[in-house]
Amino acid sequence: MARYQAVRGTFDVLPDQMPRWHNIEGTARDLAPRFGYREIRTPLFEDADLFTRGMGVMSGLIEKELWTFKDKFGQKLALRTDATTGVIRAYQQNKLYNNNLPLKVFYLAPVFLLGKEGEQRSRQSHQFGFEAIGSDNPALDAEVIALAAAFCEELGLDDYKIKLNSLGGKDCRQEYQKKLRDYFSSNNSQLCETCKRKYKANPDWVLSCEEKSCKSLSQVAPTIYGMLTNDARANFQALREYLEEMELPVELDPRVVRDSEYYNDSVFLIEYQGKTLGFGGRYDSLVEKLGGKSTPAVGFAFALEELMEVLKEAPQEAEDPANFDFLLRPEGPESAKLLVPLLYTLRQRGISAELDYSYSNGRRRERVRGGWSYLVTLDESNAFRGTAVLKDLEENTDEKVPVQRLRNRVLHVAGVSSDEERDGSKSGRKKLRRTRRRSEDDKRDDRDNSSDDDSESGSSRSRRTRKSRRGRKSEDRDNKNQGRRDGNEPKKEEEAKSKGRDRDRDKDRDRDRDRERDRDRDRDRDRDRDRDRDRDRDKDRDRDNDRDGEKRSKASRKKKSSRDKSKDREKRPERADRNEGSGESEKDQGKALVPAFNLGGLGGGDTVVKAPARSKSGSPKPPGGTPVPASGGGSLNWSIIPDKEDS
């Protein structure tokens, strides 16, 4: 017997077990990014208060004892009992809430539990977990469950079961726990000693107890379903509908609870051959308990040691993770019910896809960020009739697809023939795994051949070794799969013909689209030409109108001048009437009227002289400048004095 033994509750992973361990971790790391989860790592130990605040004093983990210690500075630390609490601490400390929510991360991490004296359980175990923080959409709960189910399928555990329950919200939870306390109090004598001590503080502990007497009491204990609030009932019903659409093996079990005090609403576990492989649920209050703002979150964690026990043989190497291909964008819960199954189908086929959850909080993202190739949008009004829009983000082209044909069309665009589509059944999933394993066999043969060629290409012994290795693997693979491949030859030919017809149809559609685009461009050009011609015609008409206005203005001024002259002529007859007695003729009309003196009585006949100008005093002045006296019997008359030309 060796002098030193592994510490109680710990174990070694030996070299012949490591391939199985690596395959479990490799499957986890390949699958999680396909669902949009990125890896995170947190420290092995944290402040001990972090776990006591998060778990609660009566959660059971505290009673089973945290692995606590003090550092040389006196700070009390604890090895992590689960990775979720550390992830929430990192979420707040690093302000990851400033990123696009929900934040989706996964981890592969060891956890530690001191345990009680003599208890036969692992004191160090490993978890594969994934957390989605920042959304209360029940479709996100369905995604977490679907990821856990896909992980089991990738490992070949097809006979798994998903057990689902609801713990309700805070209000209905308190009412339900009061009812449970009353029930267990009336049956206190049938409880085990541990449950007698714990049921008053946390009656859920009795529901999860494995003692025979407690288990029989739990079978007939009251359930919470009749006490759920309207919101809790609606969310739980929506989750069940999502899982039903994805055809996952789900059954309701009111005994599915968790002794951690931060769970609420949906909780679920995966069971395989009577063993619980993992547990998860929604924990909307944990962020607030640890000092942050109230933030919804949901997660799940597998125990890798349990997986190692149930896997009898190492699974084949997983496929490489797919690139981001499809973004599905519903605009409401009805359209989401159609896109969530499509999302699950794409991921089953090894195609990376994501669902836009922003519709649940009323904020629709207009921009598409990330390396997506295609965008699928579905209006709420067209959820069960009408069309969806499939957009090629690289070519910037849109295609309207009837809702009934959306699944087949998306799979065809993704490079999956409709003849190869699976309906989500177990036989289809097994067929896909066999195909993947054959592909991985070919890859390993190529790697072996390449490695041998590079290392010992000149050695006859190396050639014999390579030939022997290739021959053995090829012979085994051919003997195993020859019948299946021979039976699939006609099918492959038909698939090739179908793909060729689809390509020709796509080319014809693209050609018609280009022609329609050219016709639209010609119509736009003709419309612009007509618009320019109308604009020139309007300018000419405005110019003619301006000219006509100038002519009318000139005519108006001329007419006004004529009226003024006519008025002057009307005034002239009055002057002529005054001179009629002097014998003026018509010829004399229009001559200048000037005052004249009649010098009668000065001798001879009357003599008319031109009136002189008047002096400043008003007396007339003779031509010489001497004033003419007004006396002498002379009279002042107005007479016509002819101009020089008339004299």
XYZ file of C-alpha atoms in Angstrom:
647
model
C 0.000 0.000 0.000
C 1.330 3.409 -0.963
C 2.468 5.665 1.803
C 0.402 8.589 0.615
C -3.175 8.331 -0.588
C -5.404 10.840 -2.350
C -7.266 13.032 0.103
C -10.733 11.778 0.966
C -13.258 12.932 -1.594
C -10.705 13.500 -4.373
C -9.714 11.302 -7.286
C -7.217 11.007 -10.120
C -7.978 11.055 -13.834
C -5.662 8.443 -15.280
C -4.151 8.545 -18.772
C -6.557 5.970 -20.204
C -9.486 8.059 -18.915
C -8.258 11.370 -20.295
C -9.581 10.849 -23.856
C -13.100 10.556 -22.464
C -12.544 13.624 -20.287
C -11.178 15.601 -23.222
C -14.118 14.592 -25.377
C -16.590 15.839 -22.768
C -14.756 19.160 -22.479
C -14.292 19.380 -26.255
C -17.994 18.789 -26.870
C -18.832 21.511 -24.351
C -16.420 24.011 -25.911
C -17.661 23.242 -29.421
C -21.362 23.343 -28.593
C -21.588 26.450 -26.393
C -20.289 28.940 -29.015
C -22.851 27.550 -31.457
C -25.500 28.884 -29.068
C -23.666 32.215 -28.670
C -21.962 31.524 -25.308
C -18.389 32.666 -24.630
C -16.041 31.174 -22.058
C -15.302 32.896 -18.749
C -12.925 31.933 -15.927
C -13.113 33.121 -12.326
C -10.772 32.499 -9.334
C -10.863 29.245 -7.377
C -11.520 31.123 -4.134
C -13.573 34.176 -3.241
C -14.527 36.183 -0.192
C -16.440 33.777 2.065
C -19.212 36.329 2.553
C -19.952 36.169 -1.184
C -21.189 32.575 -0.861
C -23.052 32.999 2.424
C -24.988 35.984 1.047
C -25.734 34.258 -2.241
C -26.641 30.791 -0.967
C -28.404 31.666 2.253
C -27.656 30.345 5.690
C -30.075 27.400 5.466
C -29.325 26.416 1.888
C -27.562 23.196 2.891
C -24.271 24.159 1.285
C -23.376 26.177 4.364
C -24.267 23.305 6.692
C -22.151 20.944 4.593
C -19.411 23.478 5.239
C -17.677 25.776 2.889
C -13.995 25.133 2.511
C -12.937 28.306 4.327
C -9.564 29.613 5.445
C -7.876 32.878 6.376
C -4.962 34.370 4.538
C -2.026 35.982 6.326
C -3.825 39.333 6.230
C -6.755 37.944 8.190
C -9.299 37.927 5.351
C -11.707 34.996 5.427
C -11.751 33.237 2.065
C -13.598 30.215 0.706
C -13.094 27.826 -2.175
C -15.970 28.199 -4.594
C -18.883 25.823 -4.076
C -20.339 26.677 -7.470
C -19.210 28.880 -10.323
C -22.443 30.878 -10.731
C -21.770 33.154 -7.753
C -18.299 34.013 -9.052
C -19.709 34.763 -12.507
C -22.234 37.210 -11.008
C -19.453 38.874 -8.998
C -17.373 39.261 -12.192
C -20.439 40.585 -14.037
C -20.801 43.435 -11.537
C -17.132 44.159 -10.871
C -16.194 44.392 -14.560
C -19.398 46.232 -15.535
C -20.339 43.630 -18.098
C -23.881 45.026 -17.922
C -22.668 47.766 -20.286
C -22.400 45.164 -23.058
C -25.274 43.962 -25.182
C -27.621 41.926 -23.001
C -28.271 39.139 -22.435
C -24.674 38.346 -21.546
C -24.118 34.654 -22.322
C -21.065 32.883 -20.872
C -20.004 29.321 -20.127
C -17.322 27.809 -17.915
C -15.499 24.546 -17.213
C -14.376 24.855 -13.615
C -13.610 22.814 -10.482
C -15.770 23.388 -7.382
C -15.107 22.348 -3.777
C -17.254 21.199 -0.870
C -15.746 20.149 2.452
C -18.579 17.809 3.417
C -19.266 16.038 6.675
C -17.124 13.492 8.451
C -17.563 10.067 6.899
C -19.687 11.351 4.022
C -18.934 9.510 0.807
C -18.974 12.203 -1.824
C -16.552 14.187 -3.939
C -14.979 17.118 -2.194
C -13.683 18.363 -5.530
C -15.832 18.119 -8.635
C -16.006 19.800 -12.015
C -18.835 21.661 -13.699
C -19.725 22.562 -17.231
C -22.138 25.459 -16.811
C -23.622 28.267 -18.859
C -25.306 31.460 -17.688
C -27.488 34.004 -19.522
C -27.783 37.326 -17.665
C -30.035 40.270 -18.479
C -33.314 38.948 -19.925
C -36.500 37.489 -18.407
C -37.783 36.192 -21.742
C -39.021 32.575 -21.355
C -37.507 31.842 -24.773
C -34.102 32.266 -23.095
C -35.044 29.593 -20.531
C -35.972 27.339 -23.450
C -32.596 28.021 -25.065
C -30.721 27.025 -21.902
C -32.701 23.774 -21.687
C -32.154 23.131 -25.407
C -28.397 23.636 -24.955
C -28.358 21.110 -22.109
C -30.362 18.645 -24.228
C -28.069 19.117 -27.231
C -25.048 18.455 -25.010
C -26.509 15.099 -23.952
C -27.281 14.205 -27.564
C -23.768 15.095 -28.703
C -22.426 12.687 -26.085
C -24.758 9.928 -27.275
C -27.080 9.994 -24.228
C -30.328 9.818 -26.173
C -32.524 8.415 -23.382
C -32.297 11.489 -21.174
C -35.299 13.118 -19.483
C -35.955 16.779 -18.726
C -37.900 17.364 -15.507
C -39.479 20.797 -15.210
C -41.105 22.727 -12.375
C -41.996 26.291 -11.410
C -41.170 27.837 -8.044
C -43.198 30.972 -8.789
C -42.345 34.552 -8.036
C -41.673 36.128 -4.659
C -45.324 36.656 -3.678
C -46.723 33.273 -4.629
C -43.540 31.641 -3.335
C -44.143 32.927 0.198
C -47.738 31.751 0.151
C -46.712 28.321 -1.106
C -43.975 27.894 1.509
C -46.455 28.766 4.254
C -48.760 26.067 2.945
C -45.873 23.573 2.835
C -44.882 24.374 6.427
C -48.412 23.717 7.606
C -48.480 20.441 5.695
C -45.141 19.185 7.039
C -45.971 20.423 10.523
C -49.083 18.252 10.575
C -46.939 15.283 9.447
C -43.901 16.109 11.535
C -43.617 12.632 12.978
C -42.929 11.126 9.548
C -40.009 13.449 8.734
C -36.367 12.488 9.140
C -34.293 14.242 11.771
C -32.639 16.579 9.281
C -35.943 17.651 7.737
C -37.511 18.179 11.169
C -34.814 20.732 11.848
C -34.957 22.418 8.453
C -38.523 22.456 7.154
C -39.572 25.565 9.091
C -36.779 27.673 7.620
C -36.795 26.061 4.181
C -39.613 23.567 3.462
C -38.143 22.951 -0.027
C -35.480 20.885 1.673
C -38.050 18.186 2.450
C -39.139 18.022 -1.205
C -35.574 17.209 -2.279
C -34.849 14.807 0.575
C -34.092 11.226 -0.518
C -35.198 9.576 2.731
C -38.018 7.121 2.096
C -40.463 8.642 4.596
C -39.840 12.209 3.396
C -40.042 11.108 -0.215
C -43.467 9.531 0.296
C -44.729 12.700 1.988
C -43.442 14.837 -0.890
C -45.350 12.751 -3.426
C -48.698 13.993 -2.032
C -47.553 17.437 -0.869
C -49.389 20.547 -2.175
C -48.143 21.962 -5.487
C -47.579 25.575 -6.411
C -49.336 25.545 -9.766
C -52.655 26.771 -8.365
C -50.954 29.675 -6.558
C -48.945 31.111 -9.447
C -49.561 34.746 -10.337
C -50.781 35.634 -13.813
C -47.295 36.663 -14.967
C -45.625 33.565 -13.521
C -48.275 31.299 -15.047
C -47.973 32.996 -18.469
C -44.166 32.687 -18.492
C -44.289 29.049 -17.419
C -46.894 28.239 -20.074
C -44.812 29.994 -22.759
C -41.745 27.974 -21.713
C -43.684 24.721 -21.961
C -44.926 25.665 -25.446
C -41.390 26.422 -26.635
C -40.144 23.064 -25.367
C -43.112 21.274 -26.906
C -42.410 22.882 -30.287
C -38.806 21.662 -30.066
C -40.085 18.140 -29.273
C -37.858 17.723 -26.237
C -38.638 14.955 -23.706
C -40.063 17.140 -20.912
C -42.197 16.076 -17.953
C -43.565 18.153 -15.068
C -42.321 17.223 -11.600
C -43.328 19.343 -8.569
C -40.485 17.748 -6.538
C -37.866 19.452 -8.689
C -36.586 22.121 -6.297
C -33.186 23.408 -5.316
C -31.866 23.994 -1.837
C -30.207 27.239 -2.989
C -32.410 30.104 -1.906
C -31.981 32.319 -4.943
C -33.984 30.282 -7.489
C -37.400 31.460 -8.697
C -39.903 30.591 -11.435
C -38.623 27.850 -13.757
C -36.260 25.144 -12.462
C -35.250 22.022 -14.366
C -32.898 19.060 -14.283
C -31.686 16.393 -16.706
C -31.898 12.782 -15.645
C -30.340 9.756 -17.317
C -31.027 6.220 -16.128
C -32.082 7.485 -12.710
C -29.028 9.737 -12.227
C -29.202 13.508 -12.191
C -26.630 14.839 -14.644
C -27.244 18.545 -14.128
C -29.549 21.181 -12.678
C -30.559 24.697 -13.655
C -33.141 27.411 -13.308
C -33.886 31.109 -13.117
C -32.300 33.226 -10.360
C -33.572 36.783 -10.852
C -32.701 37.932 -7.301
C -29.055 36.819 -7.048
C -27.524 39.938 -8.627
C -29.482 42.146 -6.231
C -28.477 40.002 -3.235
C -24.826 40.486 -4.125
C -25.152 44.278 -4.194
C -26.168 44.979 -7.791
C -29.341 46.119 -9.496
C -32.221 43.711 -9.933
C -31.235 41.694 -13.012
C -32.931 38.562 -14.408
C -30.710 35.565 -15.138
C -30.957 31.861 -15.942
C -28.366 29.078 -16.058
C -27.564 25.374 -15.976
C -24.613 23.258 -14.805
C -23.548 19.667 -15.500
C -21.493 17.561 -13.105
C -18.685 16.162 -15.246
C -18.010 13.284 -12.830
C -21.590 12.072 -13.275
C -21.130 12.199 -17.036
C -17.929 10.166 -16.765
C -19.834 7.452 -14.916
C -22.693 7.127 -17.387
C -20.508 7.178 -20.482
C -19.404 3.610 -21.028
C -17.195 4.335 -24.013
C -15.439 7.459 -25.227
C -17.515 9.424 -27.756
C -16.076 10.425 -31.088
C -14.336 13.738 -31.478
C -16.773 16.602 -31.918
C -17.067 18.653 -35.069
C -15.467 22.035 -35.403
C -17.772 24.823 -34.232
C -19.688 26.560 -36.971
C -19.347 30.212 -37.823
C -22.150 32.630 -37.130
C -24.595 32.146 -39.982
C -28.213 33.062 -39.169
C -29.805 35.762 -37.029
C -33.535 35.185 -36.458
C -35.495 38.315 -35.552
C -39.121 37.936 -34.403
C -41.262 40.961 -33.608
C -43.448 39.375 -30.943
C -44.244 36.182 -29.033
C -46.313 34.621 -31.833
C -43.583 34.989 -34.440
C -41.032 33.783 -31.871
C -42.954 30.519 -31.506
C -42.256 29.830 -35.182
C -38.624 30.936 -35.172
C -37.519 29.163 -31.965
C -38.005 25.650 -33.480
C -36.134 26.799 -36.596
C -33.351 28.060 -34.333
C -33.133 24.673 -32.630
C -33.146 22.826 -35.987
C -30.276 24.916 -37.355
C -28.172 24.317 -34.285
C -28.892 20.593 -34.416
C -27.549 20.513 -37.952
C -24.278 22.122 -36.877
C -25.222 25.609 -38.132
C -24.657 28.564 -35.832
C -27.785 30.631 -35.274
C -29.040 33.253 -32.832
C -32.413 34.693 -31.829
C -32.892 38.424 -31.280
C -34.550 38.645 -27.853
C -34.971 42.432 -27.910
C -38.663 42.198 -28.911
C -39.632 41.174 -25.342
C -38.699 44.569 -23.820
C -40.181 46.688 -26.614
C -36.842 47.772 -28.068
C -36.151 46.473 -31.533
C -32.556 46.547 -32.738
C -32.384 48.176 -36.134
C -28.721 47.474 -36.784
C -27.312 44.004 -37.241
C -23.979 43.628 -35.496
C -21.546 40.748 -35.734
C -20.411 38.400 -38.455
C -23.854 37.190 -39.521
C -24.441 35.972 -43.061
C -28.252 35.898 -43.135
C -31.089 37.682 -41.338
C -34.573 36.156 -41.045
C -37.359 38.536 -39.961
C -40.989 37.674 -39.297
C -43.689 40.234 -38.529
C -46.160 39.548 -35.758
C -49.057 39.981 -38.206
C -47.534 37.354 -40.527
C -46.778 34.816 -37.816
C -49.132 32.117 -39.090
C -49.782 33.413 -42.592
C -48.074 35.599 -45.142
C -44.344 35.749 -45.679
C -41.050 36.078 -43.856
C -38.038 37.993 -45.180
C -34.726 36.200 -45.722
C -31.934 38.742 -46.207
C -28.457 37.939 -47.469
C -26.343 40.411 -45.490
C -23.261 39.860 -47.617
C -25.012 40.403 -50.969
C -27.552 42.869 -49.494
C -30.493 41.124 -51.180
C -33.948 40.305 -49.812
C -36.167 37.332 -50.514
C -39.762 36.895 -49.396
C -40.487 33.334 -48.308
C -43.920 31.909 -47.386
C -44.078 30.886 -43.748
C -44.920 27.308 -44.727
C -41.682 27.033 -46.748
C -39.431 29.021 -44.411
C -37.795 26.018 -42.701
C -36.934 24.204 -45.933
C -35.715 27.383 -47.620
C -33.429 28.354 -44.723
C -31.982 24.842 -44.560
C -31.399 24.915 -48.314
C -29.599 28.269 -48.092
C -27.537 26.842 -45.236
C -26.372 24.055 -47.539
C -28.630 21.312 -46.150
C -30.677 19.418 -48.730
C -34.357 18.971 -47.966
C -33.943 15.217 -48.513
C -31.455 15.111 -45.633
C -33.602 17.056 -43.162
C -34.257 15.463 -39.861
C -37.522 15.762 -37.990
C -35.840 15.939 -34.567
C -36.413 12.232 -33.839
C -33.863 10.005 -32.147
C -33.202 8.046 -35.309
C -32.361 11.235 -37.166
C -29.962 12.355 -34.465
C -28.244 8.952 -34.438
C -27.895 9.095 -38.216
C -26.211 12.509 -37.980
C -23.785 11.230 -35.329
C -22.862 8.224 -37.504
C -22.169 10.594 -40.406
C -19.996 12.766 -38.183
C -18.070 9.748 -36.931
C -17.374 8.539 -40.463
C -16.161 12.035 -41.333
C -13.903 12.097 -38.282
C -12.475 8.680 -39.249
C -11.506 10.113 -42.632
C -9.924 13.155 -40.982
C -7.851 11.025 -38.624
C -6.678 8.839 -41.525
C -5.565 11.951 -43.396
C -3.714 13.258 -40.354
C -1.989 9.911 -39.805
C -0.959 9.671 -43.447
C 0.310 13.257 -43.517
C 2.287 12.781 -40.309
C 3.867 9.556 -41.573
C 4.791 11.114 -44.928
C 6.527 14.060 -43.258
C 8.475 12.028 -40.707
C 9.797 8.928 -42.510
C 9.089 9.279 -46.200
C 12.316 7.523 -47.191
C 11.947 4.458 -45.000
C 10.482 1.242 -46.345
C 9.527 0.230 -42.824
C 7.534 3.463 -42.441
C 5.754 2.800 -45.714
C 4.788 -0.660 -44.547
C 3.553 0.779 -41.239
C 1.465 3.450 -42.961
C 0.071 0.930 -45.411
C -0.807 -1.450 -42.597
C -2.462 1.304 -40.547
C -4.420 2.632 -43.496
C -5.376 -0.854 -44.542
C -6.704 -1.813 -41.130
C -8.722 1.356 -40.645
C -9.990 1.431 -44.192
C -10.925 -2.247 -44.109
C -12.777 -1.902 -40.816
C -14.602 1.198 -41.969
C -15.461 -0.306 -45.354
C -16.718 -3.549 -43.831
C -18.898 -1.588 -41.437
C -20.336 0.986 -43.790
C -20.146 -0.565 -47.271
C -23.749 -1.742 -47.261
C -25.010 1.610 -46.063
C -23.006 3.532 -48.647
C -24.088 1.262 -51.507
C -27.697 1.798 -50.549
C -27.228 5.559 -50.545
C -25.708 5.885 -54.049
C -29.048 6.426 -55.871
C -30.074 8.848 -53.173
C -26.855 10.832 -53.567
C -27.359 11.017 -57.344
C -30.892 12.267 -56.831
C -29.640 14.803 -54.297
C -27.020 16.034 -56.772
C -29.685 16.432 -59.460
C -31.950 18.240 -57.018
C -29.145 20.610 -56.042
C -28.408 21.255 -59.723
C -32.054 22.085 -60.392
C -32.116 24.374 -57.388
C -28.977 26.155 -58.585
C -30.486 26.644 -62.059
C -33.674 27.950 -60.494
C -31.692 30.375 -58.356
C -29.745 31.573 -61.413
C -32.990 32.159 -63.341
C -34.438 34.071 -60.419
C -31.290 36.181 -60.126
C -31.391 36.869 -63.877
C -35.054 37.932 -63.672
C -34.215 40.134 -60.692
C -31.414 41.816 -62.665
C -33.737 42.418 -65.614
C -36.367 43.907 -63.370
C -33.712 46.137 -61.806
C -32.639 47.333 -65.296
C -36.256 48.076 -66.228
C -36.694 50.057 -63.038
C -33.521 51.992 -63.808
C -34.791 52.828 -67.351
C -38.148 53.952 -65.965
C -36.391 56.201 -63.476
C -34.245 57.676 -66.257
C -37.327 58.417 -68.441
C -39.095 59.937 -65.464
C -36.141 62.246 -64.795
C -36.013 63.269 -68.480
C -39.751 64.142 -68.490
C -39.298 66.096 -65.287
C -36.456 68.163 -66.831
C -38.549 68.819 -69.960
C -41.489 70.033 -67.852
C -39.145 72.267 -65.877
C -37.818 73.917 -69.108
C -41.366 74.401 -70.389
C -42.339 76.125 -67.140
C -39.327 78.446 -67.418
C -40.323 79.456 -71.016
C -43.892 80.108 -69.936
C -42.713 82.282 -67.044
C -40.467 84.261 -69.437
C -43.401 84.877 -71.857
C -45.599 85.973 -68.985
C -42.946 88.480 -67.892
C -42.783 89.953 -71.425
C -46.579 90.248 -71.649
C -46.579 91.995 -68.301
C -44.045 94.562 -69.505
C -46.134 95.226 -72.619
C -49.280 95.693 -70.573
C -47.415 98.031 -68.234
C -46.220 100.192 -71.150
C -49.729 100.302 -72.638
C -51.132 101.298 -69.286
C -48.624 104.144 -68.928
C -49.390 105.303 -72.481
C -53.126 105.205 -71.825
C -52.649 107.223 -68.662
C -50.642 109.827 -70.578
C -53.442 110.095 -73.150
C -56.010 110.687 -70.417
C -53.876 113.454 -68.960
C -53.617 115.150 -72.361
C -57.382 114.848 -72.864
C -57.989 116.582 -69.546
C -55.724 119.435 -70.655
C -57.705 119.832 -73.868
C -60.965 120.044 -71.904
C -59.590 123.022 -69.983
C -58.603 125.013 -73.135
C -62.207 125.890 -74.396
C -62.797 127.913 -71.255
C -59.896 130.156 -72.160
C -61.112 130.431 -75.725
C -64.574 131.616 -74.553
C -63.026 134.545 -72.799
C -61.432 135.766 -76.021
C -64.415 135.369 -78.386
C -65.312 139.097 -78.104
C -61.924 140.095 -79.417
C -62.536 138.402 -82.739
C -60.051 135.614 -82.317
C -60.142 132.971 -84.946
C -59.627 129.279 -84.618
C -56.185 129.847 -85.997
C -55.385 132.069 -83.110
C -56.427 129.474 -80.576
C -53.525 127.850 -78.923
C -51.433 131.032 -79.072
C -49.958 132.462 -75.938
C -52.396 134.600 -73.918
C -50.762 137.692 -72.541
C -52.260 140.813 -70.952
C -52.401 143.863 -73.265
C -53.361 147.518 -72.825
C -56.031 149.231 -74.919
C -54.780 152.785 -75.215
C -58.008 154.233 -76.500
C -58.374 157.967 -75.995
C -54.734 158.557 -76.493
C -55.423 159.578 -80.087
C -56.246 157.995 -83.419
C -57.538 154.471 -83.124
C -57.114 151.905 -80.495
C -53.597 150.660 -80.143
C -52.877 147.354 -78.547
C -49.516 146.804 -77.075
C -48.050 143.846 -75.332
C -48.421 144.024 -71.653
C -45.211 144.757 -69.940
C -43.906 142.785 -67.068
C -44.940 143.816 -63.611
C -42.671 145.309 -61.049
C -42.296 144.042 -57.525
C -45.042 146.445 -56.488
C -47.444 144.895 -58.949
C -47.540 147.811 -61.474
C -46.887 146.987 -65.081
C -43.591 148.075 -66.498
C -43.051 149.367 -70.027
C -40.439 147.759 -72.149
C -37.980 150.358 -71.049
C -38.510 149.507 -67.450
C -40.659 152.548 -66.525
C -43.908 151.776 -64.764
C -47.026 152.549 -66.774
C -49.598 154.531 -64.836
C -53.026 152.969 -64.512
C -54.825 156.298 -65.198
C -55.631 157.983 -68.451
C -58.825 156.137 -69.286
C -56.969 153.237 -70.753
C -58.293 149.685 -70.166
C -56.274 146.486 -69.701
C -57.377 143.708 -72.052
C -56.123 140.222 -72.853
C -55.082 139.997 -76.517
C -53.369 137.481 -78.726
C -49.840 138.463 -79.550
C -48.561 136.493 -82.468
C -45.166 134.809 -82.307
C -42.336 136.024 -84.439
C -42.914 133.326 -86.997
C -46.541 134.512 -87.424
C -45.668 138.228 -87.826
